[in-house]
Short mmCIF file of C-alpha atoms in Angstrom, two decimals:
data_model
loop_
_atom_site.label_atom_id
_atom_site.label_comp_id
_atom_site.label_asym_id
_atom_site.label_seq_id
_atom_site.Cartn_x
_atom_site.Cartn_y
_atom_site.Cartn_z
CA UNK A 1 -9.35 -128.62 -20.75
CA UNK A 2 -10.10 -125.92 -18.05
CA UNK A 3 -13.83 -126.61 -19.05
CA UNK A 4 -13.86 -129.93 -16.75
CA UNK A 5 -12.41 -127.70 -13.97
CA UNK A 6 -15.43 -125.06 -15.00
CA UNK A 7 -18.20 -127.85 -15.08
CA UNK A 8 -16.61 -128.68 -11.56
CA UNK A 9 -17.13 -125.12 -10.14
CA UNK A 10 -21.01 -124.97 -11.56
CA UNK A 11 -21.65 -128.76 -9.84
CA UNK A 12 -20.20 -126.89 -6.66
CA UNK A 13 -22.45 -124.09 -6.88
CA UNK A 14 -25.70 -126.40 -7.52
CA UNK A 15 -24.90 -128.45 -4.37
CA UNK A 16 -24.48 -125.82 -2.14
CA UNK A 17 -27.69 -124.12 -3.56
CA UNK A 18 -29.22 -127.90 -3.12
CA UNK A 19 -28.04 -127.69 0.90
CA UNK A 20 -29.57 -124.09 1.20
CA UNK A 21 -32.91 -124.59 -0.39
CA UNK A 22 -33.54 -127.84 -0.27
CA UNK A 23 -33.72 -129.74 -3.58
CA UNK A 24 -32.70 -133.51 -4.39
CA UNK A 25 -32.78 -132.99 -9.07
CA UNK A 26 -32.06 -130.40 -11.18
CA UNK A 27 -34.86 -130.78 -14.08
CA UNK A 28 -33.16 -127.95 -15.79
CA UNK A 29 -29.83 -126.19 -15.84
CA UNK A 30 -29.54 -122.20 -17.23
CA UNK A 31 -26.06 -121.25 -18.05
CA UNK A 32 -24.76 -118.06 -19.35
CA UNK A 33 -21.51 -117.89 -21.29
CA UNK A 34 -20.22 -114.77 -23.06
CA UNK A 35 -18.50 -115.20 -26.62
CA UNK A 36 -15.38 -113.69 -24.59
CA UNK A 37 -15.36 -115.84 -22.00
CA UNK A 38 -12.65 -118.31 -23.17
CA UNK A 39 -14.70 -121.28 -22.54
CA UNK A 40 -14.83 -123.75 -25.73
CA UNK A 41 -19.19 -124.39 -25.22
CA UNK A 42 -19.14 -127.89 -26.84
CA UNK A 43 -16.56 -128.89 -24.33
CA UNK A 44 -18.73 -127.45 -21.29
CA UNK A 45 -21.46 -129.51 -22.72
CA UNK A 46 -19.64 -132.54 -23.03
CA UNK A 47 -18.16 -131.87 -19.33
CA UNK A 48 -21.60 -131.78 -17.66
CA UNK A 49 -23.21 -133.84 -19.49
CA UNK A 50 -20.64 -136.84 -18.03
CA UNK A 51 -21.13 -135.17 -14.71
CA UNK A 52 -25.04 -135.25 -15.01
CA UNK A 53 -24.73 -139.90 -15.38
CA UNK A 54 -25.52 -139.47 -11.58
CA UNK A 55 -26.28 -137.09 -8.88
CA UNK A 56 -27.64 -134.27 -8.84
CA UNK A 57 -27.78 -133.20 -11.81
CA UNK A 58 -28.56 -136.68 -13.02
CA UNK A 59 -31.17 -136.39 -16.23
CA UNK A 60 -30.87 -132.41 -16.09
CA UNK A 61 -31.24 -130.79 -19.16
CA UNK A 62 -28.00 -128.06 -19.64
CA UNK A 63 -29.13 -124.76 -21.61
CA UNK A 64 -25.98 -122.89 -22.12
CA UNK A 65 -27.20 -119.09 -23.19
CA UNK A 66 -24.19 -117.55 -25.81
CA UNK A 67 -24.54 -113.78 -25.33
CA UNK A 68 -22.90 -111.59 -27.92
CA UNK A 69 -20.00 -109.54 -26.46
CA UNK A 70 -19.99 -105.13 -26.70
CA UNK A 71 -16.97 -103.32 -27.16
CA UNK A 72 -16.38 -99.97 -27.51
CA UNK A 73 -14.98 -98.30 -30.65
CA UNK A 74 -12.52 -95.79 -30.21
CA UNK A 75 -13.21 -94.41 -33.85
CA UNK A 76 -16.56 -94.87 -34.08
CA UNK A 77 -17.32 -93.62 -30.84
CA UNK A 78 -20.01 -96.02 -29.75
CA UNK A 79 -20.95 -99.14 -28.73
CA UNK A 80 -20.68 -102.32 -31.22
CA UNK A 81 -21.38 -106.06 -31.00
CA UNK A 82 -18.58 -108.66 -31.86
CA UNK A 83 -18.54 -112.00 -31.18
CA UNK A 84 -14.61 -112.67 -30.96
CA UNK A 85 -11.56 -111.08 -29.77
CA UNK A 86 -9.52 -109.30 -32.62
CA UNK A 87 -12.47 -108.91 -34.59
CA UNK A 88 -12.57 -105.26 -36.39
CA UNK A 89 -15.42 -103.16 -35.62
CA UNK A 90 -18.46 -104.19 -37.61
CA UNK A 91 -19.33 -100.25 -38.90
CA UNK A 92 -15.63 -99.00 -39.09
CA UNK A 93 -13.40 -101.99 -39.76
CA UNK A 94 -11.11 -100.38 -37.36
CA UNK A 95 -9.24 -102.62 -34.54
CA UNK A 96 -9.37 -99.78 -32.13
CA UNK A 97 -12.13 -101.63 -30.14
CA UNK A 98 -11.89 -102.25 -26.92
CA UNK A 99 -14.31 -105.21 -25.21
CA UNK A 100 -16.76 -104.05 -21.96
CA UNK A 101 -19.06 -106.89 -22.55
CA UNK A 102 -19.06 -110.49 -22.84
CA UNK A 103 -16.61 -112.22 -20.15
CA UNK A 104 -19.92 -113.42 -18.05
CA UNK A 105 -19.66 -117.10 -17.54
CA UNK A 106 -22.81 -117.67 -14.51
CA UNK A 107 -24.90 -119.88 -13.36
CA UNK A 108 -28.49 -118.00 -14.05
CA UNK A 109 -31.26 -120.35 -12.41
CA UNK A 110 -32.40 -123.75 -12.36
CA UNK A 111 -35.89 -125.37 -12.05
CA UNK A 112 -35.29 -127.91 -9.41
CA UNK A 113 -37.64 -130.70 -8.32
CA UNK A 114 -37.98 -131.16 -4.14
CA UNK B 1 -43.45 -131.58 -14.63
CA UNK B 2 -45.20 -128.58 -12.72
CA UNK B 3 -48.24 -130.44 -10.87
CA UNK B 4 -49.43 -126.84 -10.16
CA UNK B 5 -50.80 -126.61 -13.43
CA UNK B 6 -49.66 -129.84 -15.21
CA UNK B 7 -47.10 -127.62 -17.42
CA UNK B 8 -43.96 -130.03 -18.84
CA UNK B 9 -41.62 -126.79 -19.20
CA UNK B 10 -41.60 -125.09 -15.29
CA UNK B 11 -40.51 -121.61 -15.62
CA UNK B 12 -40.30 -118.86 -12.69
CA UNK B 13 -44.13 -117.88 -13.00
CA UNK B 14 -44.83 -121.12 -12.35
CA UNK B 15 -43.97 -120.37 -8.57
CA UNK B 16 -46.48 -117.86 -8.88
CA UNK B 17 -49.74 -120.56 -8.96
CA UNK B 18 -49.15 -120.45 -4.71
CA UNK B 19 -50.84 -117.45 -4.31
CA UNK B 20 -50.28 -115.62 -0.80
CA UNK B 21 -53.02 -113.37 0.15
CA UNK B 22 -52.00 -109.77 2.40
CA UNK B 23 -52.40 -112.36 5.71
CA UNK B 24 -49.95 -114.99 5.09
CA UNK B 25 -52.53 -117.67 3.48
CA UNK B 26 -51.00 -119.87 0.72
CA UNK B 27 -53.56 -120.95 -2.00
CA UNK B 28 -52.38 -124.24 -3.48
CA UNK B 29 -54.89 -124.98 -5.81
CA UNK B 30 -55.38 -121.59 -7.65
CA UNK B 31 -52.67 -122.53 -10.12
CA UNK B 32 -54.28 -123.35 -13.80
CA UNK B 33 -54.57 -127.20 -12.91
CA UNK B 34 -56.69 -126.10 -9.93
CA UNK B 35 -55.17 -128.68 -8.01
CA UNK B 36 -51.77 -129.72 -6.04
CA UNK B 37 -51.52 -133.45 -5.21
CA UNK B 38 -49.64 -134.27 -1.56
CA UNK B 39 -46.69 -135.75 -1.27
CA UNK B 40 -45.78 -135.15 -5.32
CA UNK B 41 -42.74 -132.43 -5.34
CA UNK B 42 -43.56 -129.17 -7.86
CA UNK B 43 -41.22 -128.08 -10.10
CA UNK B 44 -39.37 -124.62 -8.92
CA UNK B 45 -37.12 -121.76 -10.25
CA UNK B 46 -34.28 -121.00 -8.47
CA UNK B 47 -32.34 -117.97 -9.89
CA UNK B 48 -28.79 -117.70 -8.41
CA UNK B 49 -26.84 -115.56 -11.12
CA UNK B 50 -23.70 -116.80 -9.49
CA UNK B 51 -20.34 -116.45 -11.11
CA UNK B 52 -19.08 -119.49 -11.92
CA UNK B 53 -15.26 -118.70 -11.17
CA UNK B 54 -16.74 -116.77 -7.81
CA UNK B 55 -15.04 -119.03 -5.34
CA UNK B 56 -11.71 -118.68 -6.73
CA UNK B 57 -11.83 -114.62 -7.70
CA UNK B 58 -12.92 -114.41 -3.69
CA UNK B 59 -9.75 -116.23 -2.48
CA UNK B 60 -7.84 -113.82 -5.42
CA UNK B 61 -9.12 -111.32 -3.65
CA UNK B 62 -7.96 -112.56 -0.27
CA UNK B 63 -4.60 -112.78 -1.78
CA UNK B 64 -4.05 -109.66 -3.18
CA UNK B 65 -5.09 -108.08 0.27
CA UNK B 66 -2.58 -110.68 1.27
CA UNK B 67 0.49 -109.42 -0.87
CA UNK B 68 -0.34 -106.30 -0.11
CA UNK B 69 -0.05 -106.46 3.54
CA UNK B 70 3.62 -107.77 2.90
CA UNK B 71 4.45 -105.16 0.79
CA UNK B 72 4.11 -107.99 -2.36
CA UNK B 73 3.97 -107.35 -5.76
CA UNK B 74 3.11 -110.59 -7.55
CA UNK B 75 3.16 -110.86 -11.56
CA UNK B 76 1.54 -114.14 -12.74
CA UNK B 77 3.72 -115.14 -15.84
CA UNK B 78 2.42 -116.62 -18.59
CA UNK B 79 2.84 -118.54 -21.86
CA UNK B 80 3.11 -121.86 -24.29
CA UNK B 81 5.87 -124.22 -22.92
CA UNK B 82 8.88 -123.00 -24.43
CA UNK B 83 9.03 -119.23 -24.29
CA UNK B 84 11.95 -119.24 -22.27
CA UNK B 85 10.03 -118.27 -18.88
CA UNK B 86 12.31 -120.02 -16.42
CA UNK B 87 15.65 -118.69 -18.20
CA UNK B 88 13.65 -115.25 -18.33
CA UNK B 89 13.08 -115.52 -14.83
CA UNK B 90 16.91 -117.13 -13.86
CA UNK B 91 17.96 -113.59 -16.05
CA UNK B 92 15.77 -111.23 -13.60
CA UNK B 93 16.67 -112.44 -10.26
CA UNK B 94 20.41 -111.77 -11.20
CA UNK B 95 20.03 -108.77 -12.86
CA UNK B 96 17.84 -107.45 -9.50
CA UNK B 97 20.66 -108.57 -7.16
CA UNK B 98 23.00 -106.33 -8.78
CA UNK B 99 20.77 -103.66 -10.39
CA UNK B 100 18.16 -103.36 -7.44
CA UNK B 101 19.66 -105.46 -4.64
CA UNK B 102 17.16 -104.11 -1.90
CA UNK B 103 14.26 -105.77 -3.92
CA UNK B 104 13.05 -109.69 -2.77
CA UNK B 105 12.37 -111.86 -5.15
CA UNK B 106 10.50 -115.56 -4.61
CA UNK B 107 9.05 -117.46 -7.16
CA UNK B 108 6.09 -119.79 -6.88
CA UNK B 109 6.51 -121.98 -10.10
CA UNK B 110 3.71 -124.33 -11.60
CA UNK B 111 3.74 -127.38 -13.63
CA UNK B 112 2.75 -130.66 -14.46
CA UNK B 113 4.98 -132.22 -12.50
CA UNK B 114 8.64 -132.19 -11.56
CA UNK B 115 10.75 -129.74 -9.75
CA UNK B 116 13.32 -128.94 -12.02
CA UNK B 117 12.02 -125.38 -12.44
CA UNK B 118 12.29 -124.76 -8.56
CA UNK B 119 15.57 -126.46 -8.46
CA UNK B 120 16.80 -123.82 -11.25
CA UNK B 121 15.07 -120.56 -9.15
CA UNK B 122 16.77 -121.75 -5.97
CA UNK B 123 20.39 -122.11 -7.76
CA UNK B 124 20.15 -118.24 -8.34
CA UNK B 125 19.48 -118.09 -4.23
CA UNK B 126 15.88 -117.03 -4.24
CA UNK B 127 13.46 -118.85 -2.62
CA UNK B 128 10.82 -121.11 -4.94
CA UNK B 129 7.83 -123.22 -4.40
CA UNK B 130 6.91 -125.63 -6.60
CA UNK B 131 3.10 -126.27 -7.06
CA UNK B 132 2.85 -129.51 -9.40
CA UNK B 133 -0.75 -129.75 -10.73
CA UNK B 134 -1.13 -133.48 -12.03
CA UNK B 135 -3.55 -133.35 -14.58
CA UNK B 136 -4.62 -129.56 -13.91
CA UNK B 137 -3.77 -127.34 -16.86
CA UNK B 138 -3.22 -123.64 -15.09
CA UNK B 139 -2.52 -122.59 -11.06
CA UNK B 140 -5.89 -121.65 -9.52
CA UNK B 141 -6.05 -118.90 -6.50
CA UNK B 142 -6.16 -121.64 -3.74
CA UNK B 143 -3.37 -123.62 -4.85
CA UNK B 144 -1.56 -119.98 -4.64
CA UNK B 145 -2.85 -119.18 -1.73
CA UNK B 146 -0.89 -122.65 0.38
CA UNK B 147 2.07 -121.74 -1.74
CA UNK B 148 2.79 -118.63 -0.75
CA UNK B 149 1.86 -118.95 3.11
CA UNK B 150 4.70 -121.79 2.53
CA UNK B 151 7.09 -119.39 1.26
CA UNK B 152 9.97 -118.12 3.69
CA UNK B 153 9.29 -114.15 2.34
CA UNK B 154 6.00 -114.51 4.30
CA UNK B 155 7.05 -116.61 7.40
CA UNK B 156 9.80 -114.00 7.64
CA UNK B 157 7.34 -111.03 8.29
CA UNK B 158 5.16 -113.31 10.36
CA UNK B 159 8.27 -114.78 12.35
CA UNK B 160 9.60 -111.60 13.86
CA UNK B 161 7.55 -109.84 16.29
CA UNK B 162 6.68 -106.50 14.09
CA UNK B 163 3.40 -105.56 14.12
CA UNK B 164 1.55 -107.62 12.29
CA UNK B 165 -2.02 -105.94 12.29
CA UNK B 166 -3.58 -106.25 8.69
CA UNK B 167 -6.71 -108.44 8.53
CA UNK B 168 -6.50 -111.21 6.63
CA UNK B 169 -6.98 -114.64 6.81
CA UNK B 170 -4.11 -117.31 6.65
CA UNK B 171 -4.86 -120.92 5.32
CA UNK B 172 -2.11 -122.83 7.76
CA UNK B 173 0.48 -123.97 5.02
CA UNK B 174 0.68 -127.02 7.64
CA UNK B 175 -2.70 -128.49 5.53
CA UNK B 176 -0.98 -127.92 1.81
CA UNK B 177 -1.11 -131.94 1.65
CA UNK B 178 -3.54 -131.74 -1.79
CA UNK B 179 -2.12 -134.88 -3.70
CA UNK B 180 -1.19 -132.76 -6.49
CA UNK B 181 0.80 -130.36 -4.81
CA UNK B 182 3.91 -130.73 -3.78
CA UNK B 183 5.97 -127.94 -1.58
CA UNK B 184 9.63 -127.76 -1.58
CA UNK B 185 11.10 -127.14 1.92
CA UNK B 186 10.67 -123.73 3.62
CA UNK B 187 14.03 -121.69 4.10
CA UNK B 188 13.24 -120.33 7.91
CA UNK B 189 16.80 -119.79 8.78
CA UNK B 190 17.31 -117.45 5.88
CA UNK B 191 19.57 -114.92 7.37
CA UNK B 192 18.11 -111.63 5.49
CA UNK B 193 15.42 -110.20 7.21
CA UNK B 194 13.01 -107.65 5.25
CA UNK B 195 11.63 -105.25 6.76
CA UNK B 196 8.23 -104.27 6.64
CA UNK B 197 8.57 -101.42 3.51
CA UNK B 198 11.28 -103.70 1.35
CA UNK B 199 9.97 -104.29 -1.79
CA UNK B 200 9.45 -108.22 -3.10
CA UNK B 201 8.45 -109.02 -5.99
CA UNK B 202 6.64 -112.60 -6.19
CA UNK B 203 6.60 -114.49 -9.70
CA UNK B 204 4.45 -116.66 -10.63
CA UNK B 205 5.51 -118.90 -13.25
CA UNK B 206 2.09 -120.68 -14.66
CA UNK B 207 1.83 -123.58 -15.96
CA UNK B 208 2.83 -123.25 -20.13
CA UNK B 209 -0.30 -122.88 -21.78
CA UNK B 210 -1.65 -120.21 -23.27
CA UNK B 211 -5.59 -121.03 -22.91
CA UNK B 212 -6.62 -121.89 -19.46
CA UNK B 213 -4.63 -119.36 -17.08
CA UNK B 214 -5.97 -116.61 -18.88
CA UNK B 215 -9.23 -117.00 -17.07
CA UNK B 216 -7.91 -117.60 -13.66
CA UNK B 217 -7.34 -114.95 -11.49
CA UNK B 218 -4.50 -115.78 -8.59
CA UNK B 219 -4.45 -112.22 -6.89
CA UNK B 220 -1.24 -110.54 -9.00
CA UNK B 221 -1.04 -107.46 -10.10
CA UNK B 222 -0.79 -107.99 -13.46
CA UNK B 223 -0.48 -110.92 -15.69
CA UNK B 224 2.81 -110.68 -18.20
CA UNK B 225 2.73 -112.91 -21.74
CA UNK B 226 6.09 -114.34 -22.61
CA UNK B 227 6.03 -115.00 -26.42
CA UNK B 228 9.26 -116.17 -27.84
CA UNK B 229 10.24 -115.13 -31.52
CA UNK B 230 10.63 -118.98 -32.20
CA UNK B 231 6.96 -118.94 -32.32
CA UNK B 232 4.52 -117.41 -34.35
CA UNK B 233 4.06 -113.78 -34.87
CA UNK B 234 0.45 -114.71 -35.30
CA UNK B 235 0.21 -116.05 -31.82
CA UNK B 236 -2.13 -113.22 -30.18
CA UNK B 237 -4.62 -113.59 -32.74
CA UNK B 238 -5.05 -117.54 -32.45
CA UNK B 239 -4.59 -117.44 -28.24
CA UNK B 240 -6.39 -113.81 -28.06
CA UNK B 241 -8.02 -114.15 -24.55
CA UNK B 242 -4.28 -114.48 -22.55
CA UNK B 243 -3.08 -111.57 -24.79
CA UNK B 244 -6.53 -109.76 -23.58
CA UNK B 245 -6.00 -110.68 -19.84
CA UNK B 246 -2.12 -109.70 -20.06
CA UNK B 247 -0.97 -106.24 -18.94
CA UNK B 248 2.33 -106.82 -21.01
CA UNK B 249 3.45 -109.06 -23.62
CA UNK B 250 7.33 -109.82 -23.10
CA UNK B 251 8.95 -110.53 -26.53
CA UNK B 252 11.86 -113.14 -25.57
CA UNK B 253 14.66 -114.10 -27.63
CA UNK B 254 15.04 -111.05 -29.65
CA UNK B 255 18.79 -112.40 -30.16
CA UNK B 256 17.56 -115.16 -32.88
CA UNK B 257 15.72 -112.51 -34.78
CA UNK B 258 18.18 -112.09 -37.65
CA UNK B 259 17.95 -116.45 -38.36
CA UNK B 260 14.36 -116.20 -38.37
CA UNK B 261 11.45 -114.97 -40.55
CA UNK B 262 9.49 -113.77 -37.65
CA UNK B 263 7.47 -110.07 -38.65
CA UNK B 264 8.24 -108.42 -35.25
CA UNK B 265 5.87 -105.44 -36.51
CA UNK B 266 2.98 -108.31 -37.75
CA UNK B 267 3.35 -108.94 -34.31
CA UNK B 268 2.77 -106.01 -32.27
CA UNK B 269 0.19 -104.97 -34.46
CA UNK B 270 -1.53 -108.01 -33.33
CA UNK B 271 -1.52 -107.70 -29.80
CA UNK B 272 -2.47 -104.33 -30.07
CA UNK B 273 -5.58 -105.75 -32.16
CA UNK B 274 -6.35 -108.04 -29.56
CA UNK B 275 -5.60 -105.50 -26.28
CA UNK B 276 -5.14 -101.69 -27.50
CA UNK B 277 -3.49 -101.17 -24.23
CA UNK B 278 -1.03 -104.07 -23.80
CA UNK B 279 2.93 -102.77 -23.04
CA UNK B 280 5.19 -104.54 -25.19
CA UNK B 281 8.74 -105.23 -24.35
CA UNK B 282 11.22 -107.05 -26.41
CA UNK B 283 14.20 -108.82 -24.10
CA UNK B 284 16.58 -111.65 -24.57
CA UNK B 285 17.42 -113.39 -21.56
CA UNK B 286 20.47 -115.10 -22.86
CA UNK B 287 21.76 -111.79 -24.41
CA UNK B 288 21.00 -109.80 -21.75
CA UNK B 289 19.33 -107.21 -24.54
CA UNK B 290 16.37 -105.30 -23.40
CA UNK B 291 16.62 -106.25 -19.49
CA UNK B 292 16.46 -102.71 -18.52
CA UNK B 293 13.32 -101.66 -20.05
CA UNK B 294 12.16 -105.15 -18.21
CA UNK B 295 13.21 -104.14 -15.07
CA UNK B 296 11.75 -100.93 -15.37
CA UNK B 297 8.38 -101.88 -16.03
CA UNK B 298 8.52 -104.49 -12.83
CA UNK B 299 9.80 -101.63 -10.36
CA UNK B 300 6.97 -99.24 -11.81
CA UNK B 301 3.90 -101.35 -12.28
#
């Protein structure tokens, strides 16, 4: 349930950005959450879409971008995608992979109307 | 709807149809449409690549300065409801008095609601706070931030006329008065006064879950994973991002082993799958089994 307290934190940063430069509506909202993030996306969603009945973000469309983490394979020596924690290494099938990627969880930009 | 050039889907070059020429001039109507209507608002791009958990890994920040400065080492304990964290914690407080009895301890502990945890710290004689978050489901930096200015190890240091030069910021505990926090009462007429280089060691027992405080950083040092044998051994793999975030995973209640069919190696080969460099440490609290190689790791790390 830590998503409502996330959805929270990005209606926070959208109101301050609001004060600063000047907006009323958010036409659209660009998220950025990495596969290791720990946040459950459908939940987000469903968390900002209750917050975006009124306000601000009222009639804002949400895009939530779902970057693939990197990790680093200890075997293999190089850098490899995965999309979950305890996942083997896609080219060894080792578990000696450590992640260096994919914890980002940002607000990117928004197009705003004045 | 950009009226710039009458675009439904605005992106950032869209900011680009008000041209500036080298002296300042803004051209409104060079944009596709060729024309900008008064008084009708234009779409914009704002990028702010903000971190969404910024505000509370800033006042993490200002707490680890914080702990620092008091010569505070804080270890943010974590797990499902269950894992023995309390007793684990009831186990190390009297194990330091005797074993390391220049070494503080104070507790902050988090939960739902109630104080029975605090009420079973403070029977052992160290000092606890008890942060209650309603309907919240993990401590967050701020509400650790109150607690611990609350706390008698850091009115101590502030109370005695030392030196008190490092730089940091206090939130007065005076305005802890969120509804969902409530703060026992603070012990100022503790008799032991620390000095300035005594070691304390500050736990912080999270609320039992193992999802939501792995993401939130409170300032500690490191965050330990209590998993109790009663569970299962398959527990890093379906919770993987607190065994990620953890420094340690403390295996608790290593005295029931031999009545259960929990794979102790399954287990550790698990966490390691999930965090190759997690420290693993099997204890029972009630048996007293495995407190050394606890204690240990809390005076080195």
């Amino acid at each position: 349930m830590h998503e409502m307290s996330l959805a929270q934190g990005i209606l926070d940063l959208v109101e301050q950005s609001a004060q600063r430069e000047q907006f009323t509506r958010v036409q659209e909202l660009r998220l950025e959450v990495g596969a290791l993030a720990g946040v459950e996306i459908s939940a987000l969603q469903f968390a900002l879409d209750t917050m975006s009945q009124s306000g601000i973000l009222h009639g804002a469309q949400i895009v939530i971008d779902t970057p693939p983490a990197q990790a680093w394979c200890m075997q293999c020596s190089q850098t490899v995608e995965i999309t979950e924690r305890g996942q083997a290494c896609p080219k060894c099938n080792g578990y000696q992979i450590q992640a260096t990627t994919g914890t980002e969880l940002r607000v990117v930009d928004m197009v705003v109307i004045d | 709807m950009c009226t710039v050039c009458g675009c439904g889907n605005a992106t950032m070059e869209h900011q680009e149809h008000i041209k500036a020429n080298p002296m300042g001039d803004l051209h409104f109507g060079q944009g596709i449409a060729g024309v900008s209507l008064p008084n009708v608002s234009q779409a914009r791009t704002i990028k702010l690549e903000q971190d969404v958990l910024g505000a509370n890994n800033e006042i993490a920040q200002r707490n680890r300065a914080h702990f620092d400065s008091h010569s505070v080492r804080a270890f943010n304990l974590v797990s499902s409801p269950g894992s023995g964290k309390t007793t684990l914690l009831c186990a190390t407080i009297e194990a330091l008095k005797t074993r390391h009895p220049k070494t503080q301890v104070a507790v902050i502990e988090g939960d739902q609601q109630t104080s029975n945890d605090a009420d079973r710290i403070r029977a052992t004689g160290a000092p606890a706070i008890q942060v209650n978050t309603g309907k919240g489901c993990h401590l967050d930096a701020m509400m650790i931030e109150r607690a611990f200015n609350a706390l008698s190890i850091h009115d101590h240091s502030h109370g005695e006329g030392h030196n008190h030069t490092h730089a940091h910021l206090h939130a007065p505990a005076s305005t802890a008065n969120l509804a969902s926090m409530t703060f026992s009462p603070v012990h100022k007429d503790h008799a032991d006064h620390r000095t300035a280089n005594a070691s304390t060691i500050l736990f912080i027992e999270n609320v039992g879950n193992l999802v939501c405080p792995a993401m939130w950083d409170l300032g500690e040092r490191a965050k330990v994973a209590i998993l109790s044998v009663t569970e299962g051994e398959d527990k890093p793999l379906k919770y993987p991002d607190m065994f990620a975030a953890a420094s340690v995973m403390v295996l608790n209640k290593i005295d029931l082993l031999p009545y259960l069919n929990f794979d102790l190696d399954k287990c550790i080969a698990f966490a390691k799958r999930v965090n190759p460099t997690i420290d693993i440490i099997q204890v029972s609290a009630t048996s007293g089994a495995g407190m050394d190689e606890w204690l240990a790791w809390l005076q080195k790390s």
